[in-house]
Amino acid sequence: MALDSSDVAKIAHLARLDVKHDALDHFIAELSNILDLVEQMRSIDTSGVEPMAHPLHMAQRLRPDRVTETNQRERFQQRAPQTEDGLYLVPRVVE
Amino acid sequence: MSALHEHSITALAAALRARTCSARELTAHYLARIQDLDEHLNAYITVTAEQALAAAERADRQLAAGTAGPLAGIPIAHKDIFCTNGVKTSCGSRMLDTFVAPYDATVIERLQAAGVAMLGKTNMDEFAMGSSNETSYYGPVRNPWNLERVPGGSSGGSAAAVAAGLCAAATGTDTGGSIRQPAAFCGITGLKPTYGRCSRWGMIAFASSLDQAGVLAGSAADAALLLQAMAGFDERDSTSANEPVPDYRAQLEDDIAGLKIGLPKEYFGEGLDPGVAASVEAAIKEYEALGASVREISLPNAPLSVPVYYVVAPAECSSNLARFDGVRFGHRCEAPRDLEDLYKRSRAEGFGAEVKRRIMIGTYVLSAGYYDAYYLKAQQLRHLISDDFKRAFAQVDVIMGPTTPSTAFALGAKRDDPVAMYLNDIYTIATNLAGLPGVSIPVAPVDGLPVGLQLIGDVFQEGRLLNIAHRLQQATDWHRARPGVL
């Protein structure tokens, strides 16, 4: 499975990774090799096989809809790169 | 009497209860060893000496008062993937280099309640993605048996620390072999429990349908003591198994006469080092001498587990690691031009090459038009792999084989070839895909390097696996060997 530089640039954009132009070649070769490994999956016919989403086939557990967590905004925001008045700061989004 | 770090946890717990040694003395002994020796190994990212001594003093008071928990005063280390309240939790990444966790993971909380003294946080492959501990932002860990070799990964720091006597035992996590493979390379006992057996709450997520917490220890008996404290239902983890926790220690001595061992022919074929094969076969002969019978079985879809894993794990990783956006916590780039630039540069600077590769593969296989060909196909094959094991466990009690195809390889040998690195987990990955428990125990070394025998059990049979491992460790001395250089 050979990817080209526009494929890798698109994947990097979708993944929100800033991959510089000169690093693209490296990723093209490595990702293509990994996809070649993955291609081995095609050797087995899986038509009609149920996909396995959970190793123990457990159903998602539900809980009553009530408040169980207390608000710890200040504590958690201490880990943030930039906050103001209890809000996370990012560059201006709307002009 | 031999040095304190050469004793089993059972012996240490007895010495602490008999007051022939204090918890403070024991913790200070381990801290001194870390101070003296870790510069050669790089097994620890953070050493929490103050907290360790405070926990030890608390344990001494509880021991004196008769209120001590089962692991009171036992000094252990935690893989730096577990959130530890007030202590740096880096996950081996620049992304979390300054992150101090605001709470304890459930596994940490439970071990603390049992009385352990946390010595520190161990080095690991970045976000647990790697098989050599070379992807860590904090540099590679070295194998205590040979400092030019890798310790395995991703729980390489935990494995090296246990093998070198820099902690009595350590926690780890295993998504595709990350406990069993480093345990094999470092000559110790590693247990990956059944999926859902130990809570994932507070354990930084890599691939959520595969990740499982477990133990790296000097013996199966020591691993049983830690698992006892760690296992059990946790309502904060939505995939936690609500199954009773048996008394693992009580099961250790069970008789294994009549045990039916299955040897998958796919685990003894091409690619297996002949020396490793001979060691594994010698250990299986020991089991026959203990009354077990052996038969060949087949796991026909097991050879596809590496390709399947490299769809499922990256897909889940790309989704889990989307949370690292430079906004709420973790690394943020300097002077972002706009929001997209903030995301892209923060992530590009914060993540290393292997993490980026996996995020990109995951993004690709989940992107529009490719889902059926990759992710759905992999989930179908995962079903077939799981069915292979179901058929096998209708015939045998336990599956055995090598943990890894070779002994520990040289630092740098596979660093530039991701696919060669991935194939190192060829015998361990299927177990994660099927959610089964697995143990690696040391058997006869090859050219001075440890070899691991892997035991795979049916779901929730970790007690039986520890029992089977323990019986071999009573009959042989392989697990007692420790590296001489340190």
JSON list of N, CA and C in Angstrom, two decimals, chain B residues 411-441:
[
{"chain": "B", "resi": 411, "resn": "LEU", "atom": "N", "xyz": [20.30, -2.24, 21.93]},
{"chain": "B", "resi": 411, "resn": "LEU", "atom": "CA", "xyz": [19.78, -0.88, 21.83]},
{"chain": "B", "resi": 411, "resn": "LEU", "atom": "C", "xyz": [20.00, -0.38, 20.40]},
{"chain": "B", "resi": 412, "resn": "GLY", "atom": "N", "xyz": [18.97, 0.21, 19.81]},
{"chain": "B", "resi": 412, "resn": "GLY", "atom": "CA", "xyz": [19.12, 0.78, 18.47]},
{"chain": "B", "resi": 412, "resn": "GLY", "atom": "C", "xyz": [18.89, -0.20, 17.34]},
{"chain": "B", "resi": 413, "resn": "ALA", "atom": "N", "xyz": [18.88, -1.52, 17.64]},
{"chain": "B", "resi": 413, "resn": "ALA", "atom": "CA", "xyz": [18.83, -2.52, 16.56]},
{"chain": "B", "resi": 413, "resn": "ALA", "atom": "C", "xyz": [17.56, -2.42, 15.72]},
{"chain": "B", "resi": 414, "resn": "LYS", "atom": "N", "xyz": [16.45, -2.07, 16.33]},
{"chain": "B", "resi": 414, "resn": "LYS", "atom": "CA", "xyz": [15.18, -2.05, 15.59]},
{"chain": "B", "resi": 414, "resn": "LYS", "atom": "C", "xyz": [14.52, -0.68, 15.62]},
{"chain": "B", "resi": 415, "resn": "ARG", "atom": "N", "xyz": [15.26, 0.31, 16.12]},
{"chain": "B", "resi": 415, "resn": "ARG", "atom": "CA", "xyz": [14.65, 1.62, 16.35]},
{"chain": "B", "resi": 415, "resn": "ARG", "atom": "C", "xyz": [14.16, 2.26, 15.06]},
{"chain": "B", "resi": 416, "resn": "ASP", "atom": "N", "xyz": [14.86, 2.02, 13.95]},
{"chain": "B", "resi": 416, "resn": "ASP", "atom": "CA", "xyz": [14.49, 2.69, 12.70]},
{"chain": "B", "resi": 416, "resn": "ASP", "atom": "C", "xyz": [13.63, 1.83, 11.80]},
{"chain": "B", "resi": 417, "resn": "ASP", "atom": "N", "xyz": [13.15, 0.70, 12.30]},
{"chain": "B", "resi": 417, "resn": "ASP", "atom": "CA", "xyz": [12.33, -0.18, 11.49]},
{"chain": "B", "resi": 417, "resn": "ASP", "atom": "C", "xyz": [11.08, -0.57, 12.28]},
{"chain": "B", "resi": 418, "resn": "PRO", "atom": "N", "xyz": [10.03, 0.29, 12.23]},
{"chain": "B", "resi": 418, "resn": "PRO", "atom": "CA", "xyz": [8.84, 0.04, 13.05]},
{"chain": "B", "resi": 418, "resn": "PRO", "atom": "C", "xyz": [8.27, -1.36, 12.87]},
{"chain": "B", "resi": 419, "resn": "VAL", "atom": "N", "xyz": [8.23, -1.87, 11.64]},
{"chain": "B", "resi": 419, "resn": "VAL", "atom": "CA", "xyz": [7.59, -3.16, 11.41]},
{"chain": "B", "resi": 419, "resn": "VAL", "atom": "C", "xyz": [8.37, -4.28, 12.10]},
{"chain": "B", "resi": 420, "resn": "ALA", "atom": "N", "xyz": [9.71, -4.24, 12.04]},
{"chain": "B", "resi": 420, "resn": "ALA", "atom": "CA", "xyz": [10.53, -5.24, 12.73]},
{"chain": "B", "resi": 420, "resn": "ALA", "atom": "C", "xyz": [10.28, -5.17, 14.24]},
{"chain": "B", "resi": 421, "resn": "MET", "atom": "N", "xyz": [10.15, -3.96, 14.76]},
{"chain": "B", "resi": 421, "resn": "MET", "atom": "CA", "xyz": [9.85, -3.78, 16.18]},
{"chain": "B", "resi": 421, "resn": "MET", "atom": "C", "xyz": [8.49, -4.40, 16.52]},
{"chain": "B", "resi": 422, "resn": "TYR", "atom": "N", "xyz": [7.50, -4.17, 15.66]},
{"chain": "B", "resi": 422, "resn": "TYR", "atom": "CA", "xyz": [6.15, -4.68, 15.95]},
{"chain": "B", "resi": 422, "resn": "TYR", "atom": "C", "xyz": [6.13, -6.20, 16.00]},
{"chain": "B", "resi": 423, "resn": "LEU", "atom": "N", "xyz": [6.95, -6.85, 15.15]},
{"chain": "B", "resi": 423, "resn": "LEU", "atom": "CA", "xyz": [6.91, -8.31, 15.06]},
{"chain": "B", "resi": 423, "resn": "LEU", "atom": "C", "xyz": [7.48, -8.97, 16.32]},
{"chain": "B", "resi": 424, "resn": "ASN", "atom": "N", "xyz": [8.13, -8.19, 17.16]},
{"chain": "B", "resi": 424, "resn": "ASN", "atom": "CA", "xyz": [8.63, -8.72, 18.41]},
{"chain": "B", "resi": 424, "resn": "ASN", "atom": "C", "xyz": [7.50, -9.14, 19.35]},
{"chain": "B", "resi": 425, "resn": "ASP", "atom": "N", "xyz": [6.31, -8.61, 19.13]},
{"chain": "B", "resi": 425, "resn": "ASP", "atom": "CA", "xyz": [5.17, -8.92, 20.00]},
{"chain": "B", "resi": 425, "resn": "ASP", "atom": "C", "xyz": [4.27, -9.99, 19.40]},
{"chain": "B", "resi": 426, "resn": "ILE", "atom": "N", "xyz": [4.82, -10.77, 18.45]},
{"chain": "B", "resi": 426, "resn": "ILE", "atom": "CA", "xyz": [3.99, -11.71, 17.70]},
{"chain": "B", "resi": 426, "resn": "ILE", "atom": "C", "xyz": [3.30, -12.76, 18.58]},
{"chain": "B", "resi": 427, "resn": "TYR", "atom": "N", "xyz": [3.94, -13.15, 19.70]},
{"chain": "B", "resi": 427, "resn": "TYR", "atom": "CA", "xyz": [3.33, -14.19, 20.55]},
{"chain": "B", "resi": 427, "resn": "TYR", "atom": "C", "xyz": [2.46, -13.62, 21.67]},
{"chain": "B", "resi": 428, "resn": "THR", "atom": "N", "xyz": [2.54, -12.32, 21.89]},
{"chain": "B", "resi": 428, "resn": "THR", "atom": "CA", "xyz": [1.80, -11.75, 23.03]},
{"chain": "B", "resi": 428, "resn": "THR", "atom": "C", "xyz": [0.50, -11.05, 22.62]},
{"chain": "B", "resi": 429, "resn": "ILE", "atom": "N", "xyz": [0.45, -10.57, 21.37]},
{"chain": "B", "resi": 429, "resn": "ILE", "atom": "CA", "xyz": [-0.67, -9.70, 20.96]},
{"chain": "B", "resi": 429, "resn": "ILE", "atom": "C", "xyz": [-2.02, -10.41, 20.92]},
{"chain": "B", "resi": 430, "resn": "ALA", "atom": "N", "xyz": [-2.04, -11.67, 20.48]},
{"chain": "B", "resi": 430, "resn": "ALA", "atom": "CA", "xyz": [-3.32, -12.37, 20.33]},
{"chain": "B", "resi": 430, "resn": "ALA", "atom": "C", "xyz": [-4.08, -12.42, 21.67]},
{"chain": "B", "resi": 431, "resn": "THR", "atom": "N", "xyz": [-3.32, -12.57, 22.76]},
{"chain": "B", "resi": 431, "resn": "THR", "atom": "CA", "xyz": [-3.91, -12.63, 24.09]},
{"chain": "B", "resi": 431, "resn": "THR", "atom": "C", "xyz": [-4.71, -11.36, 24.40]},
{"chain": "B", "resi": 432, "resn": "ASN", "atom": "N", "xyz": [-4.14, -10.20, 24.03]},
{"chain": "B", "resi": 432, "resn": "ASN", "atom": "CA", "xyz": [-4.84, -8.93, 24.27]},
{"chain": "B", "resi": 432, "resn": "ASN", "atom": "C", "xyz": [-6.08, -8.83, 23.39]},
{"chain": "B", "resi": 433, "resn": "LEU", "atom": "N", "xyz": [-5.95, -9.25, 22.13]},
{"chain": "B", "resi": 433, "resn": "LEU", "atom": "CA", "xyz": [-7.09, -9.15, 21.23]},
{"chain": "B", "resi": 433, "resn": "LEU", "atom": "C", "xyz": [-8.25, -9.99, 21.76]},
{"chain": "B", "resi": 434, "resn": "ALA", "atom": "N", "xyz": [-7.95, -11.13, 22.39]},
{"chain": "B", "resi": 434, "resn": "ALA", "atom": "CA", "xyz": [-8.99, -12.01, 22.92]},
{"chain": "B", "resi": 434, "resn": "ALA", "atom": "C", "xyz": [-9.35, -11.66, 24.36]},
{"chain": "B", "resi": 435, "resn": "GLY", "atom": "N", "xyz": [-8.64, -10.72, 24.99]},
{"chain": "B", "resi": 435, "resn": "GLY", "atom": "CA", "xyz": [-8.95, -10.29, 26.36]},
{"chain": "B", "resi": 435, "resn": "GLY", "atom": "C", "xyz": [-8.50, -11.27, 27.43]},
{"chain": "B", "resi": 436, "resn": "LEU", "atom": "N", "xyz": [-7.62, -12.21, 27.09]},
{"chain": "B", "resi": 436, "resn": "LEU", "atom": "CA", "xyz": [-7.25, -13.30, 28.01]},
{"chain": "B", "resi": 436, "resn": "LEU", "atom": "C", "xyz": [-6.11, -12.92, 28.94]},
{"chain": "B", "resi": 437, "resn": "PRO", "atom": "N", "xyz": [-5.99, -13.61, 30.09]},
{"chain": "B", "resi": 437, "resn": "PRO", "atom": "CA", "xyz": [-4.84, -13.38, 30.96]},
{"chain": "B", "resi": 437, "resn": "PRO", "atom": "C", "xyz": [-3.60, -14.11, 30.47]},
{"chain": "B", "resi": 438, "resn": "GLY", "atom": "N", "xyz": [-2.43, -13.53, 30.72]},
{"chain": "B", "resi": 438, "resn": "GLY", "atom": "CA", "xyz": [-1.17, -14.16, 30.34]},
{"chain": "B", "resi": 438, "resn": "GLY", "atom": "C", "xyz": [-0.10, -13.86, 31.37]},
{"chain": "B", "resi": 439, "resn": "VAL", "atom": "N", "xyz": [0.81, -14.81, 31.52]},
{"chain": "B", "resi": 439, "resn": "VAL", "atom": "CA", "xyz": [1.92, -14.65, 32.46]},
{"chain": "B", "resi": 439, "resn": "VAL", "atom": "C", "xyz": [3.20, -14.99, 31.72]},
{"chain": "B", "resi": 440, "resn": "SER", "atom": "N", "xyz": [4.28, -14.24, 31.99]},
{"chain": "B", "resi": 440, "resn": "SER", "atom": "CA", "xyz": [5.59, -14.66, 31.51]},
{"chain": "B", "resi": 440, "resn": "SER", "atom": "C", "xyz": [6.47, -14.96, 32.71]},
{"chain": "B", "resi": 441, "resn": "ILE", "atom": "N", "xyz": [7.11, -16.14, 32.69]},
{"chain": "B", "resi": 441, "resn": "ILE", "atom": "CA", "xyz": [8.03, -16.50, 33.78]},
{"chain": "B", "resi": 441, "resn": "ILE", "atom": "C", "xyz": [9.39, -16.85, 33.19]}
]
